[in-house]
mmCIF file of C-alpha atoms in Angstrom:
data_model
loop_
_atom_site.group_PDB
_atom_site.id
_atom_site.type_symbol
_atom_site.label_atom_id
_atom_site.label_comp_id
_atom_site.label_asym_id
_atom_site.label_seq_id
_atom_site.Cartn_x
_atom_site.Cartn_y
_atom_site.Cartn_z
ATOM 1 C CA UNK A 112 -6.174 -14.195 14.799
ATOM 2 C CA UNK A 113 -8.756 -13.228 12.435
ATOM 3 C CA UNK A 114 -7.642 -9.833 11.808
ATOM 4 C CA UNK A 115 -3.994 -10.809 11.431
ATOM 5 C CA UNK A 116 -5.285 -13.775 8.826
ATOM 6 C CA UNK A 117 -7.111 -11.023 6.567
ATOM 7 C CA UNK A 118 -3.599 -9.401 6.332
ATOM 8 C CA UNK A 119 -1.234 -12.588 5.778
ATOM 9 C CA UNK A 120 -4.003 -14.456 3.353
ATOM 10 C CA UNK A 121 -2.608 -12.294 0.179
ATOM 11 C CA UNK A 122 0.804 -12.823 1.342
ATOM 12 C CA UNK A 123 0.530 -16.265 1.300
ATOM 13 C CA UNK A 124 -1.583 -16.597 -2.090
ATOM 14 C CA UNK A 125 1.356 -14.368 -3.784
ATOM 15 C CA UNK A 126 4.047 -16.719 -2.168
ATOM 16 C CA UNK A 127 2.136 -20.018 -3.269
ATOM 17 C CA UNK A 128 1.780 -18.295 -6.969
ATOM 18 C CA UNK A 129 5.198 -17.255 -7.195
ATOM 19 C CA UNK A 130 6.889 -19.851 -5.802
ATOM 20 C CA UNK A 131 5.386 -22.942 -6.368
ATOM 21 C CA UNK A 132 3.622 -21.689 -9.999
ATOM 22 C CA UNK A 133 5.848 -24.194 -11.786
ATOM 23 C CA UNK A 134 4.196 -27.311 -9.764
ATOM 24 C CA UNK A 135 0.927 -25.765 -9.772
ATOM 25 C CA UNK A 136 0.194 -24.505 -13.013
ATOM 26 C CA UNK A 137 -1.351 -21.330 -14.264
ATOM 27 C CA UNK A 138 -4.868 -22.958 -13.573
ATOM 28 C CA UNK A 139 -3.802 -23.969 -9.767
ATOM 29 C CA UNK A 140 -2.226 -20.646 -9.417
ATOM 30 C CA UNK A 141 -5.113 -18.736 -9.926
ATOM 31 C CA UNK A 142 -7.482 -20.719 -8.376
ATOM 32 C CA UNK A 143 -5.009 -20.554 -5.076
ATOM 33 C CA UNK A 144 -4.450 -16.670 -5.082
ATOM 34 C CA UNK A 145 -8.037 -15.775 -6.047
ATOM 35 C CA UNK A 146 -9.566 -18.031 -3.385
ATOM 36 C CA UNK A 147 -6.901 -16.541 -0.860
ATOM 37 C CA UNK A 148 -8.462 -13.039 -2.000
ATOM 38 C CA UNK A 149 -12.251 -14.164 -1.959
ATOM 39 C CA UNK A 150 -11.419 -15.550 1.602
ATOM 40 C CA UNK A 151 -9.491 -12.679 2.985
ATOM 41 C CA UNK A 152 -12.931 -10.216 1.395
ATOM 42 C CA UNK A 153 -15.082 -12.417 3.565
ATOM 43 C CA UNK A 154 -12.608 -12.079 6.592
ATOM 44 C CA UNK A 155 -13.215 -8.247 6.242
ATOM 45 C CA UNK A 156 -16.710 -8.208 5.821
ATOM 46 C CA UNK A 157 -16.350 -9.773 9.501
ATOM 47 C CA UNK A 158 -14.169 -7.380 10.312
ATOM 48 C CA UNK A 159 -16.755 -4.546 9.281
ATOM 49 C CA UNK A 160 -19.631 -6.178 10.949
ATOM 50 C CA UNK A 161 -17.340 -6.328 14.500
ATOM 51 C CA UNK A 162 -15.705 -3.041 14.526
ATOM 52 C CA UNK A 163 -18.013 -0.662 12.381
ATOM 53 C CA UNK A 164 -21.410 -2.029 13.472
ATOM 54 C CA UNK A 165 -20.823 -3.127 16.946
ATOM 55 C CA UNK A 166 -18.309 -0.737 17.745
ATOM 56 C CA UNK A 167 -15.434 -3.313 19.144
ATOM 57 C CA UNK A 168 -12.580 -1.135 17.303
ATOM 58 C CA UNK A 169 -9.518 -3.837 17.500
ATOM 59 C CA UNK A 170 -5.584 -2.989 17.423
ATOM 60 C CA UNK A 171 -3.135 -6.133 17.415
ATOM 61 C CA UNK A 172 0.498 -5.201 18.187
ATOM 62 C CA UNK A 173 2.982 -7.828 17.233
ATOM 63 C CA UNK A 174 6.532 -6.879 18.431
ATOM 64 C CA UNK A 175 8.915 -3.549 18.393
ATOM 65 C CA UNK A 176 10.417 -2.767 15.240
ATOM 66 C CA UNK A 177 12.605 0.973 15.941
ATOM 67 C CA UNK A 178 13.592 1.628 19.476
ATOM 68 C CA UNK A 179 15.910 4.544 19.597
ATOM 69 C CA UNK A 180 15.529 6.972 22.783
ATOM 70 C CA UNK A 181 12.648 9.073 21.496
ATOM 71 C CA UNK A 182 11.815 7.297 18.441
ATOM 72 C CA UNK A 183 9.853 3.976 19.012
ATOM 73 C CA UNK A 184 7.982 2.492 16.046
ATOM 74 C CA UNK A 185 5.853 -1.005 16.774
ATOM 75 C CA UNK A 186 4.703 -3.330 14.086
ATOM 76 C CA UNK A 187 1.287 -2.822 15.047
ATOM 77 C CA UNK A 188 -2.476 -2.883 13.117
ATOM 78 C CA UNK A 189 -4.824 -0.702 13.903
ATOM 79 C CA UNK A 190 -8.818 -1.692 13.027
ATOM 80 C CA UNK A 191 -11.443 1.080 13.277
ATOM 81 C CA UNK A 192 -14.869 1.645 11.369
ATOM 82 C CA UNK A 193 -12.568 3.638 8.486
ATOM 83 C CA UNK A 194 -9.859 0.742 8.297
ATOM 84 C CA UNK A 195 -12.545 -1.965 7.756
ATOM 85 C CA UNK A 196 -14.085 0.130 5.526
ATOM 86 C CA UNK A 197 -10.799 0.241 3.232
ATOM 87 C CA UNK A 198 -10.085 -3.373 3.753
ATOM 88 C CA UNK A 199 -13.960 -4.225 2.256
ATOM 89 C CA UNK A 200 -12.904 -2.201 -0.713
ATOM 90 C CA UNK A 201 -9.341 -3.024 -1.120
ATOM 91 C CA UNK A 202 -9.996 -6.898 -1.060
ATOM 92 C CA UNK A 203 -13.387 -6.577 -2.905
ATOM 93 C CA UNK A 204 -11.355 -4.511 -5.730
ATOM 94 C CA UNK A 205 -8.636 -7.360 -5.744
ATOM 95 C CA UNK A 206 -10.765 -10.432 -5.982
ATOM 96 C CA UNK A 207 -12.676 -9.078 -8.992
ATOM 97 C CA UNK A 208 -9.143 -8.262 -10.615
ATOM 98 C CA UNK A 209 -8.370 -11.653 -9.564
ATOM 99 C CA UNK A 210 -11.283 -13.419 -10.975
ATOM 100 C CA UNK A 211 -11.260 -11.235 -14.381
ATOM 101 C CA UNK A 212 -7.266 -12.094 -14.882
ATOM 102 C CA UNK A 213 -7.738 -15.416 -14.582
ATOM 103 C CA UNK A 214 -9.708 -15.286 -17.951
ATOM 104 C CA UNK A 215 -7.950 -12.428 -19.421
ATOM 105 C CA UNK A 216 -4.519 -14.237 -18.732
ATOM 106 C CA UNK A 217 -5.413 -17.652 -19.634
ATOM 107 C CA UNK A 218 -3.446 -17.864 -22.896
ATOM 108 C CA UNK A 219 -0.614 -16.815 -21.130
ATOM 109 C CA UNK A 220 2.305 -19.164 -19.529
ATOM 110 C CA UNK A 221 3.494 -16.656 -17.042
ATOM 111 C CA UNK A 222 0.106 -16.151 -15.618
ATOM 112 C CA UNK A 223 1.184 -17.491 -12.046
ATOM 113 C CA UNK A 224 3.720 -14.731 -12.114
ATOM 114 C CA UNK A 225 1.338 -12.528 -12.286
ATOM 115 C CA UNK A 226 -1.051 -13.544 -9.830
ATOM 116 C CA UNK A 227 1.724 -13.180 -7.610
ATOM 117 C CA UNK A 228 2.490 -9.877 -8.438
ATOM 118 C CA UNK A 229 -1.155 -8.928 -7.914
ATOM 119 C CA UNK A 230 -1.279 -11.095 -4.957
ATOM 120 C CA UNK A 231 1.459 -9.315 -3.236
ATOM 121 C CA UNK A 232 0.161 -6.030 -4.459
ATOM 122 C CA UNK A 233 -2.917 -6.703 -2.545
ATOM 123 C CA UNK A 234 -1.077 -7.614 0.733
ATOM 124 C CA UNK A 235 1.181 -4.124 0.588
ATOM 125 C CA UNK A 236 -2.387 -2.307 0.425
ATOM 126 C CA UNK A 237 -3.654 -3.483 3.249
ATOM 127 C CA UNK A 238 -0.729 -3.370 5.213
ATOM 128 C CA UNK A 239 -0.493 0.329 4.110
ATOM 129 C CA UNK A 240 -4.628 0.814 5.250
ATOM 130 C CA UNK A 241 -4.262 -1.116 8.550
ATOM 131 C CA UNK A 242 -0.385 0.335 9.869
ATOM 132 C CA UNK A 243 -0.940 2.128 13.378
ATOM 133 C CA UNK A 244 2.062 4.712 12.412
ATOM 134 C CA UNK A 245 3.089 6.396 9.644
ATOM 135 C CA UNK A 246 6.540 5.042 9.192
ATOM 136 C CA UNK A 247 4.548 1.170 8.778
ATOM 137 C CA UNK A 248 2.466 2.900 6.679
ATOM 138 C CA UNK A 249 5.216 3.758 4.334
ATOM 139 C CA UNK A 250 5.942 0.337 4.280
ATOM 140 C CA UNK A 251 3.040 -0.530 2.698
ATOM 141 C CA UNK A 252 3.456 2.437 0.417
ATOM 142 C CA UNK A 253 6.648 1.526 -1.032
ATOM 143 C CA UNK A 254 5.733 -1.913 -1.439
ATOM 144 C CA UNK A 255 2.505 -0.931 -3.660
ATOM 145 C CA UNK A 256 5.271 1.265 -5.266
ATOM 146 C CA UNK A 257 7.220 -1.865 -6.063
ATOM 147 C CA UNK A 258 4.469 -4.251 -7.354
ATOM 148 C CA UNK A 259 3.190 -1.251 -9.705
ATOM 149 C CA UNK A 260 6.795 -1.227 -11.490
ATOM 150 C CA UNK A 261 6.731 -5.259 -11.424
ATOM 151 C CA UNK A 262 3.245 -4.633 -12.752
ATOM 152 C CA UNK A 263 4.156 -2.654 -15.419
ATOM 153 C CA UNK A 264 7.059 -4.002 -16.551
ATOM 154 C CA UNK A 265 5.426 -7.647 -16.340
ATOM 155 C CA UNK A 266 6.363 -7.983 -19.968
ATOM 156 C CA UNK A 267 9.444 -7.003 -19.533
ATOM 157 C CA UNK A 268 10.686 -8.083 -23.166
ATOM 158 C CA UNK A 269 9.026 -5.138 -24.186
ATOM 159 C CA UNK A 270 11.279 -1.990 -24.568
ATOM 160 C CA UNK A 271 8.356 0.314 -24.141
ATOM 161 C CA UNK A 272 7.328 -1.856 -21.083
ATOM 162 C CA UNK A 273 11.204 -1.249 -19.204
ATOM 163 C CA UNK A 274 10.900 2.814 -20.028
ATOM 164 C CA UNK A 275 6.994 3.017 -18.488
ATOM 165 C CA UNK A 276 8.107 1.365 -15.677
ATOM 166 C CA UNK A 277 10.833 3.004 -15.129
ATOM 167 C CA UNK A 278 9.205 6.296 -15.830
ATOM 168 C CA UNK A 279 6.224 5.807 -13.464
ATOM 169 C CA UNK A 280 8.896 4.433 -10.526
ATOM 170 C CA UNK A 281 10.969 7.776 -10.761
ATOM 171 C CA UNK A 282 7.664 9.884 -10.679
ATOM 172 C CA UNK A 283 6.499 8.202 -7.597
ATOM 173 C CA UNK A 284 9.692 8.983 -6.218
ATOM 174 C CA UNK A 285 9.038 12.699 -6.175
ATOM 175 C CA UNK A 286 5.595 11.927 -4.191
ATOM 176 C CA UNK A 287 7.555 9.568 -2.011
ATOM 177 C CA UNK A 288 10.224 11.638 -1.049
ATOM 178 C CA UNK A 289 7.533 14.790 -0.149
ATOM 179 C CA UNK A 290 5.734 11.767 2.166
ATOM 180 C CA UNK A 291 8.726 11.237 3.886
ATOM 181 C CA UNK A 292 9.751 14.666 5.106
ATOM 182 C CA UNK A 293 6.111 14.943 5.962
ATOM 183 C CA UNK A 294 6.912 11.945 8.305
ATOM 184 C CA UNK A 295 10.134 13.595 9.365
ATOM 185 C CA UNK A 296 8.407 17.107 9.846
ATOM 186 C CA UNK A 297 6.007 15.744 12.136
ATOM 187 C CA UNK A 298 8.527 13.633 14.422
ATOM 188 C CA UNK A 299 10.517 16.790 14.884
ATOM 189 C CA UNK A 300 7.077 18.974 15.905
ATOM 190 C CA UNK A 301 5.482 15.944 17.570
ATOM 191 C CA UNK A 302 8.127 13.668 18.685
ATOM 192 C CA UNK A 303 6.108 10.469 17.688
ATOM 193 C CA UNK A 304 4.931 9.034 14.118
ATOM 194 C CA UNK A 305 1.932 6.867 15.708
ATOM 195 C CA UNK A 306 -1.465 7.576 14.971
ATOM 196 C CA UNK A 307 -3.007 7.991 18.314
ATOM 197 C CA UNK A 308 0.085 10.427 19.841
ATOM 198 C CA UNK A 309 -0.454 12.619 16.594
ATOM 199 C CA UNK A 310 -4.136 13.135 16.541
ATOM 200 C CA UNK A 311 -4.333 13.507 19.925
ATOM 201 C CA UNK A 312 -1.603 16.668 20.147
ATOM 202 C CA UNK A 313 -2.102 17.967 17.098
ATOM 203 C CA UNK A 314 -5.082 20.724 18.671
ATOM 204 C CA UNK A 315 -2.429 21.590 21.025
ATOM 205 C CA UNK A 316 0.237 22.770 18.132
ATOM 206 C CA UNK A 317 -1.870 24.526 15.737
ATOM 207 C CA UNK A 318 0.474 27.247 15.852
ATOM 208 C CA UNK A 319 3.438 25.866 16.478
ATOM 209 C CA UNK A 320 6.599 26.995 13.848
ATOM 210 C CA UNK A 321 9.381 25.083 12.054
ATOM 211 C CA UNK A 322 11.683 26.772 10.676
ATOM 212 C CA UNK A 323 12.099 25.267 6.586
ATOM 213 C CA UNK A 324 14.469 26.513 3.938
ATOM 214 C CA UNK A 325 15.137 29.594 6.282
ATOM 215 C CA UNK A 326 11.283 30.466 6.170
ATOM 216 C CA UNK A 327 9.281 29.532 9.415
ATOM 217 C CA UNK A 328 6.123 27.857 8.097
ATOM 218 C CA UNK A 329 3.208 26.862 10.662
ATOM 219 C CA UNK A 330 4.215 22.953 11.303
ATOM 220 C CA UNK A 331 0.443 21.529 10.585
ATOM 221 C CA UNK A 332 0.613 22.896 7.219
ATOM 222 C CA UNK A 333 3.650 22.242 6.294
ATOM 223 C CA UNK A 334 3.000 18.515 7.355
ATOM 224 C CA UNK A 335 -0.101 18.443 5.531
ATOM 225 C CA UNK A 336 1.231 19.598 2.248
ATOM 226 C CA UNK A 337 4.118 17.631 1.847
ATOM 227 C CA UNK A 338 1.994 14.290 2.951
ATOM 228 C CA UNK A 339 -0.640 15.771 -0.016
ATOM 229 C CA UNK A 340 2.204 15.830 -2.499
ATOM 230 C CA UNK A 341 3.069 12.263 -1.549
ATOM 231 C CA UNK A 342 -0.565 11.164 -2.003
ATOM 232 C CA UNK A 343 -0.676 13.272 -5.291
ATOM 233 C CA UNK A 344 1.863 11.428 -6.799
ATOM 234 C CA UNK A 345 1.155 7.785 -5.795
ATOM 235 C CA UNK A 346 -2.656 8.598 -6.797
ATOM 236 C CA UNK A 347 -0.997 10.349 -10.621
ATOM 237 C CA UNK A 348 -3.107 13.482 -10.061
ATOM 238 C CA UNK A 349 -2.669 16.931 -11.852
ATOM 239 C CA UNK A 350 1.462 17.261 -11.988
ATOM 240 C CA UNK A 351 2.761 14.224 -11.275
ATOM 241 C CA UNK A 352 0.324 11.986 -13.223
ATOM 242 C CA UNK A 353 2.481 11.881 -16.885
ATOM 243 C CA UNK A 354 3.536 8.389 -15.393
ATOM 244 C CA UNK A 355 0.047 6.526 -15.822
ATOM 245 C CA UNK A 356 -0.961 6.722 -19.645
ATOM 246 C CA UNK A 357 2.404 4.921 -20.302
ATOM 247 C CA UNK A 358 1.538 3.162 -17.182
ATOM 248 C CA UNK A 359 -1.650 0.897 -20.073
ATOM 249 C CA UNK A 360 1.818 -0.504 -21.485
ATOM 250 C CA UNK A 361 1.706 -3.308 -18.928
ATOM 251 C CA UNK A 362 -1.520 -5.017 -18.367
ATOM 252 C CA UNK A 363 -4.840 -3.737 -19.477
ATOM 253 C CA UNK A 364 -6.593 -5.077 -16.866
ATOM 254 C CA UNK A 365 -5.095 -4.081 -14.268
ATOM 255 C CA UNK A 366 -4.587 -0.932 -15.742
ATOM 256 C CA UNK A 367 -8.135 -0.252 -16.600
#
């Protein structure tokens, strides 16, 4: 229960922020998603001491989601020392954010809006560190994808505001669209998009050949570039990052 609570907690601030902001307030908003943050940080520093330290590596599976002859995709979690790990820094990350916006954004009245923005932003991450396969994990992806445009375009009176978030959604869509023939790459070598079935054939097809755009490229590297190109554009490196200085149009903070 634990481990499923660090993930919904974010959720659950974002929903209270968005949808009940008007009742609440800015101030209750913020107090209400930030504590949800702090609480979820101190949920995975619990996490961290049980599975990195002791060694009790945890994975929760909570129902089918694609069940079609070969492909079979669970809504599952996976916790092991390098999941923990992210989840200390993800949530540690957020709740400063948190805190800091709630001064930053005090003058303004759309501040539980953006709590929940940054709430929800929060959740996607972790569901994107914690996924057990890669299609769940570009679940999470897109919805970090999402809450950077809502993010962005969080003054969305602004005309420069609408074109950077625009601009920085279509750039991630190059990145995003390399991830997911990655994914579908490595279901047609491998037959499976979970973690464990991956890792634990991929020394047996090291030189293994797909045939791509009439060339016949080893599989691994193939796989391995296009999923590098999909972390090269969500990350705005070298190429694909023109998106992110137009990106300090929507809030500084945040931003920074």
């Amino acid at each position: 229960k634990m481990y499923l609570l660090l993930i919904i907690l974010p959720l659950i601030g974002s929903c209270s922020a968005g949808l009940f902001g008007r009742k609440l307030g800015p101030h209750g908003s913020g107090l209400i998603s930030t504590g949800c943050l702090m609480l979820t940080f101190l949920l995975s520093v619990f996490a961290f001491y049980e599975v990195a330290l002791v060694g009790c590596c945890t994975y929760v599976k909570l129902t089918n989601w694609i069940d079609s002859e070969v492909l079979n995709v669970d809504w599952g979690f996976m916790f092991d020392s390098l999941t923990v790990l992210m989840c200390c820094v993800v949530t540690f990350v957020s709740s400063l954010v948190h805190l800091y916006s709630l001064e930053y954004m005090s003058h303004d009245p759309h501040l539980p809006r953006f709590m929940s923005y940054l709430s929800l932003f929060t959740f996607f991450m972790l569901i994107l560190v914690t996924a057990d396969n890669f299609v769940q994990m570009f679940v999470g992806w897109e919805g970090v994808g999402l809450c950077s445009y809502l993010l962005i375009n969080f003054w969305y009176t602004r005309i420069q505001a609408n074109k950077a978030a625009i601009k920085a959604m279509i750039m991630n869509r190059i990145g995003d669209f390399s991830l997911v023939l990655g994914i579908m790459v490595m279901f047609v070598t491998f037959k499976a998009v979970d973690y464990a079935t991956v890792f634990a054939l991929t020394p047996l097809f090291t030189d293994v050949k797909v045939n791509f755009m009439n060339y016949d490229l080893n599989a691994l590297t193939l796989i391995a570039v296009f999923l590098f190109i999909g972390a090269v554009g969500k990350s705005a490196q070298l190429g694909l990052h023109t998106w992110l200085p137009d990106a300090m149009e929507g809030e500084r903070n945040l931003n920074s």
